[in-house]
PDB file of C-alpha atoms and ligand atoms in Angstrom:
ATOM      1  CA  MET A   1      74.771  77.985  37.961  1.00 92.00           C
ATOM      2  CA  LYS A   2      71.843  80.022  36.716  1.00 93.00           C
ATOM      3  CA  PRO A   3      69.062  80.431  39.331  1.00 94.00           C
ATOM      4  CA  ILE A   4      66.437  77.781  38.720  1.00 95.00           C
ATOM      5  CA  ASP A   5      63.500  78.700  36.501  1.00 93.00           C
ATOM      6  CA  LYS A   6      60.508  79.328  38.792  1.00 92.00           C
ATOM      7  CA  ASP A   7      58.229  77.402  36.402  1.00 94.00           C
ATOM      8  CA  CYS A   8      60.419  74.285  36.444  1.00 95.00           C
ATOM      9  CA  ARG A   9      58.492  71.069  37.209  1.00 97.00           C
ATOM     10  CA  ILE A  10      60.204  67.709  37.572  1.00 98.00           C
ATOM     11  CA  CYS A  11      57.499  65.109  37.208  1.00 97.00           C
ATOM     12  CA  GLY A  12      57.458  61.552  38.489  1.00 97.00           C
ATOM     13  CA  GLU A  13      54.907  58.787  38.875  1.00 96.00           C
ATOM     14  CA  ARG A  14      53.436  59.844  42.214  1.00 97.00           C
ATOM     15  CA  ILE A  15      55.141  63.147  42.925  1.00 97.00           C
ATOM     16  CA  TYR A  16      56.563  66.227  41.277  1.00 98.00           C
ATOM     17  CA  LEU A  17      59.268  68.659  42.361  1.00 98.00           C
ATOM     18  CA  ARG A  18      58.760  72.412  42.150  1.00 98.00           C
ATOM     19  CA  PRO A  19      61.188  75.179  43.150  1.00 98.00           C
ATOM     20  CA  ILE A  20      60.910  76.413  46.745  1.00 98.00           C
ATOM     21  CA  THR A  21      59.380  79.879  47.271  1.00 98.00           C
ATOM     22  CA  VAL A  22      59.400  82.335  50.138  1.00 98.00           C
ATOM     23  CA  GLU A  23      55.741  81.417  50.795  1.00 98.00           C
ATOM     24  CA  ASP A  24      56.900  77.899  51.760  1.00 98.00           C
ATOM     25  CA  THR A  25      58.983  79.263  54.634  1.00 98.00           C
ATOM     26  CA  ASP A  26      56.852  78.325  57.664  1.00 98.00           C
ATOM     27  CA  MET A  27      56.134  74.849  56.325  1.00 97.00           C
ATOM     28  CA  VAL A  28      59.774  74.162  55.444  1.00 98.00           C
ATOM     29  CA  LEU A  29      60.965  75.362  58.861  1.00 98.00           C
ATOM     30  CA  GLU A  30      58.453  73.057  60.541  1.00 97.00           C
ATOM     31  CA  TRP A  31      59.788  70.078  58.548  1.00 97.00           C
ATOM     32  CA  ARG A  32      63.437  71.014  58.921  1.00 97.00           C
ATOM     33  CA  ASN A  33      63.193  71.613  62.667  1.00 97.00           C
ATOM     34  CA  SER A  34      61.124  68.510  63.460  1.00 96.00           C
ATOM     35  CA  LYS A  35      62.642  66.039  65.915  1.00 94.00           C
ATOM     36  CA  THR A  36      63.068  63.290  63.276  1.00 94.00           C
ATOM     37  CA  VAL A  37      64.904  65.509  60.833  1.00 95.00           C
ATOM     38  CA  VAL A  38      67.116  67.199  63.431  1.00 94.00           C
ATOM     39  CA  GLU A  39      68.124  63.831  64.930  1.00 94.00           C
ATOM     40  CA  ASN A  40      68.994  62.301  61.560  1.00 95.00           C
ATOM     41  CA  PHE A  41      70.566  65.247  59.841  1.00 93.00           C
ATOM     42  CA  ILE A  42      74.263  65.968  59.478  1.00 92.00           C
ATOM     43  CA  TYR A  43      73.601  69.692  60.058  1.00 88.00           C
ATOM     44  CA  ARG A  44      72.013  69.301  63.463  1.00 85.00           C
ATOM     45  CA  LYS A  45      71.274  72.893  64.415  1.00 89.00           C
ATOM     46  CA  PRO A  46      67.631  73.988  64.059  1.00 92.00           C
ATOM     47  CA  ILE A  47      67.237  76.747  61.479  1.00 96.00           C
ATOM     48  CA  THR A  48      65.701  80.120  62.374  1.00 97.00           C
ATOM     49  CA  LYS A  49      63.337  81.990  60.073  1.00 98.00           C
ATOM     50  CA  SER A  50      65.912  84.698  59.370  1.00 98.00           C
ATOM     51  CA  GLU A  51      68.593  82.076  58.557  1.00 98.00           C
ATOM     52  CA  HIS A  52      66.186  80.417  56.148  1.00 98.00           C
ATOM     53  CA  LEU A  53      65.281  83.725  54.473  1.00 98.00           C
ATOM     54  CA  ASP A  54      69.016  84.527  54.149  1.00 98.00           C
ATOM     55  CA  TRP A  55      69.535  81.086  52.599  1.00 97.00           C
ATOM     56  CA  LEU A  56      66.791  81.757  50.037  1.00 98.00           C
ATOM     57  CA  LYS A  57      68.200  85.193  49.214  1.00 98.00           C
ATOM     58  CA  ASN A  58      71.910  84.409  49.188  1.00 98.00           C
ATOM     59  CA  LYS A  59      71.968  80.808  47.991  1.00 97.00           C
ATOM     60  CA  VAL A  60      68.744  79.800  46.224  1.00 97.00           C
ATOM     61  CA  ASP A  61      68.009  83.087  44.432  1.00 97.00           C
ATOM     62  CA  LYS A  62      71.632  83.281  43.271  1.00 97.00           C
ATOM     63  CA  GLY A  63      71.654  79.765  41.827  1.00 97.00           C
ATOM     64  CA  LEU A  64      74.199  78.456  44.355  1.00 97.00           C
ATOM     65  CA  VAL A  65      71.585  76.004  45.673  1.00 98.00           C
ATOM     66  CA  TYR A  66      68.619  74.401  43.909  1.00 98.00           C
ATOM     67  CA  GLN A  67      65.860  73.486  46.339  1.00 98.00           C
ATOM     68  CA  PHE A  68      62.553  71.823  45.524  1.00 98.00           C
ATOM     69  CA  ILE A  69      59.304  71.093  47.328  1.00 98.00           C
ATOM     70  CA  ILE A  70      58.187  67.479  46.874  1.00 98.00           C
ATOM     71  CA  CYS A  71      54.447  67.466  46.053  1.00 97.00           C
ATOM     72  CA  ASP A  72      51.846  64.798  45.511  1.00 96.00           C
ATOM     73  CA  ASN A  73      50.647  64.584  41.878  1.00 97.00           C
ATOM     74  CA  VAL A  74      46.973  64.184  42.728  1.00 95.00           C
ATOM     75  CA  GLU A  75      46.348  66.540  45.632  1.00 94.00           C
ATOM     76  CA  ASN A  76      49.468  68.730  45.497  1.00 95.00           C
ATOM     77  CA  THR A  77      50.162  67.817  49.142  1.00 95.00           C
ATOM     78  CA  PRO A  78      53.679  68.988  49.998  1.00 97.00           C
ATOM     79  CA  TYR A  79      55.756  66.279  51.702  1.00 97.00           C
ATOM     80  CA  GLY A  80      59.229  67.740  52.085  1.00 97.00           C
ATOM     81  CA  CYS A  81      62.287  69.128  50.341  1.00 98.00           C
ATOM     82  CA  VAL A  82      64.958  67.711  48.112  1.00 98.00           C
ATOM     83  CA  TYR A  83      67.843  70.011  47.316  1.00 98.00           C
ATOM     84  CA  LEU A  84      71.196  70.394  45.637  1.00 98.00           C
ATOM     85  CA  PRO A  85      73.235  72.341  48.185  1.00 96.00           C
ATOM     86  CA  HIS A  86      76.615  72.287  46.542  1.00 94.00           C
ATOM     87  CA  PHE A  87      77.683  72.502  42.921  1.00 97.00           C
ATOM     88  CA  ASP A  88      81.310  71.644  42.178  1.00 97.00           C
ATOM     89  CA  GLU A  89      81.478  72.925  38.619  1.00 95.00           C
ATOM     90  CA  GLU A  90      85.205  72.278  38.274  1.00 97.00           C
ATOM     91  CA  ASN A  91      84.627  68.556  38.728  1.00 98.00           C
ATOM     92  CA  ASN A  92      81.130  68.550  37.224  1.00 98.00           C
ATOM     93  CA  LYS A  93      79.674  67.219  40.444  1.00 98.00           C
ATOM     94  CA  ALA A  94      76.619  68.015  42.596  1.00 98.00           C
ATOM     95  CA  GLU A  95      75.452  66.998  46.057  1.00 98.00           C
ATOM     96  CA  CYS A  96      71.897  66.066  46.999  1.00 98.00           C
ATOM     97  CA  GLY A  97      70.025  66.215  50.318  1.00 98.00           C
ATOM     98  CA  ILE A  98      66.475  65.510  51.455  1.00 98.00           C
ATOM     99  CA  PHE A  99      64.141  65.914  54.408  1.00 97.00           C
ATOM    100  CA  LEU A 100      60.448  65.068  54.723  1.00 97.00           C
ATOM    101  CA  GLY A 101      57.820  66.398  57.097  1.00 94.00           C
ATOM    102  CA  GLU A 102      56.061  64.135  59.573  1.00 89.00           C
ATOM    103  CA  ASN A 103      52.833  63.226  57.790  1.00 84.00           C
ATOM    104  CA  GLU A 104      51.161  59.913  58.535  1.00 81.00           C
ATOM    105  CA  LYS A 105      49.363  60.040  55.169  1.00 85.00           C
ATOM    106  CA  ARG A 106      52.685  60.112  53.282  1.00 89.00           C
ATOM    107  CA  PRO A 107      52.868  57.051  51.040  1.00 89.00           C
ATOM    108  CA  ARG A 108      55.878  54.765  51.410  1.00 92.00           C
ATOM    109  CA  GLY A 109      58.758  55.278  49.031  1.00 96.00           C
ATOM    110  CA  ILE A 110      58.373  59.025  48.500  1.00 97.00           C
ATOM    111  CA  GLY A 111      61.952  59.663  49.644  1.00 98.00           C
ATOM    112  CA  ALA A 112      63.470  57.303  47.078  1.00 98.00           C
ATOM    113  CA  GLU A 113      61.244  58.617  44.304  1.00 98.00           C
ATOM    114  CA  ALA A 114      62.225  62.234  45.067  1.00 98.00           C
ATOM    115  CA  MET A 115      65.943  61.384  45.255  1.00 98.00           C
ATOM    116  CA  LYS A 116      65.704  59.524  41.932  1.00 98.00           C
ATOM    117  CA  LEU A 117      63.892  62.441  40.252  1.00 98.00           C
ATOM    118  CA  ALA A 118      66.569  64.851  41.507  1.00 98.00           C
ATOM    119  CA  LEU A 119      69.321  62.486  40.352  1.00 98.00           C
ATOM    120  CA  ASP A 120      67.839  62.133  36.863  1.00 98.00           C
ATOM    121  CA  TYR A 121      67.431  65.914  36.686  1.00 98.00           C
ATOM    122  CA  CYS A 122      71.126  66.361  37.605  1.00 98.00           C
ATOM    123  CA  PHE A 123      72.161  63.974  34.842  1.00 98.00           C
ATOM    124  CA  GLU A 124      69.638  64.697  32.093  1.00 97.00           C
ATOM    125  CA  GLN A 125      68.986  68.430  32.507  1.00 96.00           C
ATOM    126  CA  LEU A 126      72.091  69.766  34.269  1.00 97.00           C
ATOM    127  CA  ASP A 127      74.492  67.264  32.684  1.00 97.00           C
ATOM    128  CA  PHE A 128      76.509  66.642  35.854  1.00 98.00           C
ATOM    129  CA  HIS A 129      78.951  63.760  35.716  1.00 98.00           C
ATOM    130  CA  LYS A 130      78.489  62.714  39.325  1.00 98.00           C
ATOM    131  CA  VAL A 131      76.127  63.283  42.256  1.00 98.00           C
ATOM    132  CA  VAL A 132      76.999  62.470  45.862  1.00 98.00           C
ATOM    133  CA  THR A 133      75.046  62.289  49.078  1.00 98.00           C
ATOM    134  CA  ARG A 134      76.196  61.788  52.653  1.00 98.00           C
ATOM    135  CA  VAL A 135      74.325  60.005  55.431  1.00 98.00           C
ATOM    136  CA  LEU A 136      74.924  59.423  59.124  1.00 98.00           C
ATOM    137  CA  ALA A 137      75.601  55.680  59.347  1.00 98.00           C
ATOM    138  CA  PHE A 138      72.834  55.068  61.894  1.00 97.00           C
ATOM    139  CA  ASN A 139      70.188  56.526  59.542  1.00 98.00           C
ATOM    140  CA  LYS A 140      68.950  53.209  58.170  1.00 97.00           C
ATOM    141  CA  ALA A 141      65.969  54.682  56.283  1.00 97.00           C
ATOM    142  CA  SER A 142      68.243  57.042  54.392  1.00 98.00           C
ATOM    143  CA  LEU A 143      70.835  54.339  53.612  1.00 98.00           C
ATOM    144  CA  ARG A 144      68.135  52.142  52.103  1.00 98.00           C
ATOM    145  CA  MET A 145      66.435  55.060  50.336  1.00 98.00           C
ATOM    146  CA  ASN A 146      69.672  56.048  48.593  1.00 98.00           C
ATOM    147  CA  GLU A 147      70.221  52.522  47.302  1.00 98.00           C
ATOM    148  CA  LYS A 148      66.665  52.432  45.966  1.00 98.00           C
ATOM    149  CA  ALA A 149      67.214  55.804  44.292  1.00 98.00           C
ATOM    150  CA  GLY A 150      70.234  54.553  42.340  1.00 98.00           C
ATOM    151  CA  TYR A 151      73.199  55.540  44.516  1.00 98.00           C
ATOM    152  CA  THR A 152      76.050  53.208  45.417  1.00 98.00           C
ATOM    153  CA  GLN A 153      77.936  53.258  48.696  1.00 98.00           C
ATOM    154  CA  GLU A 154      81.458  54.521  47.944  1.00 98.00           C
ATOM    155  CA  ALA A 155      82.974  55.015  51.381  1.00 98.00           C
ATOM    156  CA  TYR A 156      82.376  54.399  55.065  1.00 98.00           C
ATOM    157  CA  LEU A 157      83.981  57.211  57.039  1.00 98.00           C
ATOM    158  CA  LYS A 158      84.726  56.259  60.649  1.00 98.00           C
ATOM    159  CA  ASP A 159      84.212  58.934  63.316  1.00 98.00           C
ATOM    160  CA  GLU A 160      83.885  61.517  60.593  1.00 98.00           C
ATOM    161  CA  LEU A 161      81.815  64.068  62.528  1.00 97.00           C
ATOM    162  CA  TYR A 162      81.580  65.174  66.149  1.00 96.00           C
ATOM    163  CA  ILE A 163      77.894  65.706  66.839  1.00 94.00           C
ATOM    164  CA  ASP A 164      76.256  66.345  70.203  1.00 90.00           C
ATOM    165  CA  GLY A 165      79.288  65.117  72.134  1.00 93.00           C
ATOM    166  CA  LYS A 166      79.781  61.952  70.101  1.00 95.00           C
ATOM    167  CA  TYR A 167      81.770  60.902  67.023  1.00 97.00           C
ATOM    168  CA  GLU A 168      79.554  59.639  64.227  1.00 98.00           C
ATOM    169  CA  ASP A 169      80.320  57.517  61.163  1.00 98.00           C
ATOM    170  CA  VAL A 170      79.232  58.822  57.776  1.00 98.00           C
ATOM    171  CA  VAL A 171      78.414  56.855  54.631  1.00 98.00           C
ATOM    172  CA  LEU A 172      79.248  58.491  51.319  1.00 98.00           C
ATOM    173  CA  PHE A 173      77.069  57.555  48.351  1.00 98.00           C
ATOM    174  CA  GLY A 174      77.723  58.411  44.718  1.00 98.00           C
ATOM    175  CA  ALA A 175      76.099  57.978  41.319  1.00 98.00           C
ATOM    176  CA  VAL A 176      77.815  58.504  37.976  1.00 98.00           C
ATOM    177  CA  ASN A 177      75.970  59.764  34.908  1.00 98.00           C
ATOM    178  CA  PRO A 178      75.276  56.712  32.707  1.00 96.00           C
ATOM    179  CA  GLN A 179      75.267  58.905  29.562  1.00 94.00           C
ATOM    180  CA  HIS A 180      78.907  59.966  30.035  1.00 93.00           C
TER     181      HIS A 180
HETATM  182  C1  COA B 201      65.311  59.652  55.056  1.00 74.44           C
HETATM  183  C2  COA B 201      63.921  59.944  54.524  1.00 74.44           C
HETATM  184  C3  COA B 201      63.992  61.087  53.496  1.00 74.44           C
HETATM  185  C4  COA B 201      63.391  58.664  53.877  1.00 74.44           C
HETATM  186  O1  COA B 201      62.127  58.913  53.298  1.00 74.44           O
HETATM  187  P1  COA B 201      61.124  57.705  52.992  1.00 74.44           P
HETATM  188  O2  COA B 201      60.016  58.200  52.136  1.00 74.44           O
HETATM  189  O3  COA B 201      60.786  57.039  54.265  1.00 74.44           O
HETATM  190  O4  COA B 201      62.078  56.761  52.159  1.00 74.44           O
HETATM  191  P2  COA B 201      61.683  55.456  51.360  1.00 74.44           P
HETATM  192  O5  COA B 201      60.372  54.909  51.849  1.00 74.44           O
HETATM  193  O6  COA B 201      61.795  55.731  49.920  1.00 74.44           O
HETATM  194  O7  COA B 201      62.880  54.477  51.742  1.00 74.44           O
HETATM  195  C5  COA B 201      63.142  54.129  53.073  1.00 74.44           C
HETATM  196  C6  COA B 201      63.510  52.659  53.140  1.00 74.44           C
HETATM  197  O8  COA B 201      64.175  52.429  54.372  1.00 74.44           O
HETATM  198  C7  COA B 201      63.486  51.396  55.073  1.00 74.44           C
HETATM  199  N1  COA B 201      63.644  51.699  56.492  1.00 74.44           N
HETATM  200  C8  COA B 201      63.022  52.636  57.222  1.00 74.44           C
HETATM  201  N2  COA B 201      63.453  52.591  58.493  1.00 74.44           N
HETATM  202  C9  COA B 201      64.375  51.592  58.557  1.00 74.44           C
HETATM  203  C10 COA B 201      65.169  51.050  59.601  1.00 74.44           C
HETATM  204  N3  COA B 201      65.111  51.540  60.855  1.00 74.44           N
HETATM  205  N4  COA B 201      66.005  50.032  59.313  1.00 74.44           N
HETATM  206  C11 COA B 201      66.091  49.542  58.061  1.00 74.44           C
HETATM  207  N5  COA B 201      65.350  50.014  57.009  1.00 74.44           N
HETATM  208  C12 COA B 201      64.508  51.024  57.281  1.00 74.44           C
HETATM  209  C13 COA B 201      62.068  51.450  54.585  1.00 74.44           C
HETATM  210  O9  COA B 201      61.395  50.240  54.817  1.00 74.44           O
HETATM  211  C14 COA B 201      62.326  51.722  53.084  1.00 74.44           C
HETATM  212  O10 COA B 201      62.797  50.579  52.426  1.00 74.44           O
HETATM  213  P3  COA B 201      61.816  49.589  51.569  1.00 74.44           P
HETATM  214  O11 COA B 201      61.092  50.438  50.581  1.00 74.44           O
HETATM  215  O12 COA B 201      62.748  48.613  50.953  1.00 74.44           O
HETATM  216  O13 COA B 201      60.866  48.975  52.540  1.00 74.44           O
HETATM  217  C15 COA B 201      62.942  60.377  55.645  1.00 74.44           C
HETATM  218  O14 COA B 201      62.869  59.332  56.582  1.00 74.44           O
HETATM  219  C16 COA B 201      63.381  61.647  56.356  1.00 74.44           C
HETATM  220  O15 COA B 201      63.047  62.748  55.950  1.00 74.44           O
HETATM  221  N6  COA B 201      64.159  61.474  57.456  1.00 74.44           N
HETATM  222  C17 COA B 201      64.644  62.600  58.220  1.00 74.44           C
HETATM  223  C18 COA B 201      65.675  63.426  57.466  1.00 74.44           C
HETATM  224  C19 COA B 201      66.793  62.605  56.909  1.00 74.44           C
HETATM  225  O16 COA B 201      67.202  61.621  57.492  1.00 74.44           O
HETATM  226  N7  COA B 201      67.262  63.037  55.756  1.00 74.44           N
HETATM  227  C20 COA B 201      68.356  62.391  55.091  1.00 74.44           C
HETATM  228  C21 COA B 201      69.600  62.908  55.645  1.00 74.44           C
HETATM  229  S1  COA B 201      70.946  62.166  54.846  1.00 74.44           S
END
């Protein structure tokens, strides 16, 4: 994929998505390494600053990953990240992930709105046929959020991952481009 255009804006009712920049680093690391995100995330290991900078240089800047900051339309408050970490161009398929920072002023429903904006962008702008997302089965907020965003549960994978000394079930969600 071509690296994302730095001026790209994906606009929704309450939020917009803008491409991540190196200036976002400290904020993104704080979100990504927060207790809530680490405990609910498939990739459990906290991320170091140098790992994140490598990720930006070797993945985001090369167009292998598209990552966006979720911002409030009125005050530009940044709430978290939504990202497309894996493009499967052979099968015309993308994957989507999300994490939000802990902010008590965050309105309800931001997660679903961001996932829906990213999904529509994958279909309408990138013309992918399918988008998938994976969730640890105990992550009830994420399961519900994905349904609200337009994904359908496609598989329940028993003991799929071994995390922190325990096998965890994973739910696979998918959405197929309605234009295709
Ligand atoms: C998952 C996450 C992005 C959801 O963001 P959000 O803005 O709270 O999502 P939404 O409000 O759009 O949707 C969450 C829904 O789950 C519901 N929910 C929250 N906790 C729940 C629980 N314990 N049990 C059942 N439902 C729950 C909410 O009520 C809401 O549903 P509703 O609108 O019908 O009331 C956010 O919690 C987060 O960043 N978590 C940590 C990282 C993470 O889990 N990322 C996803 C990895 S797959």
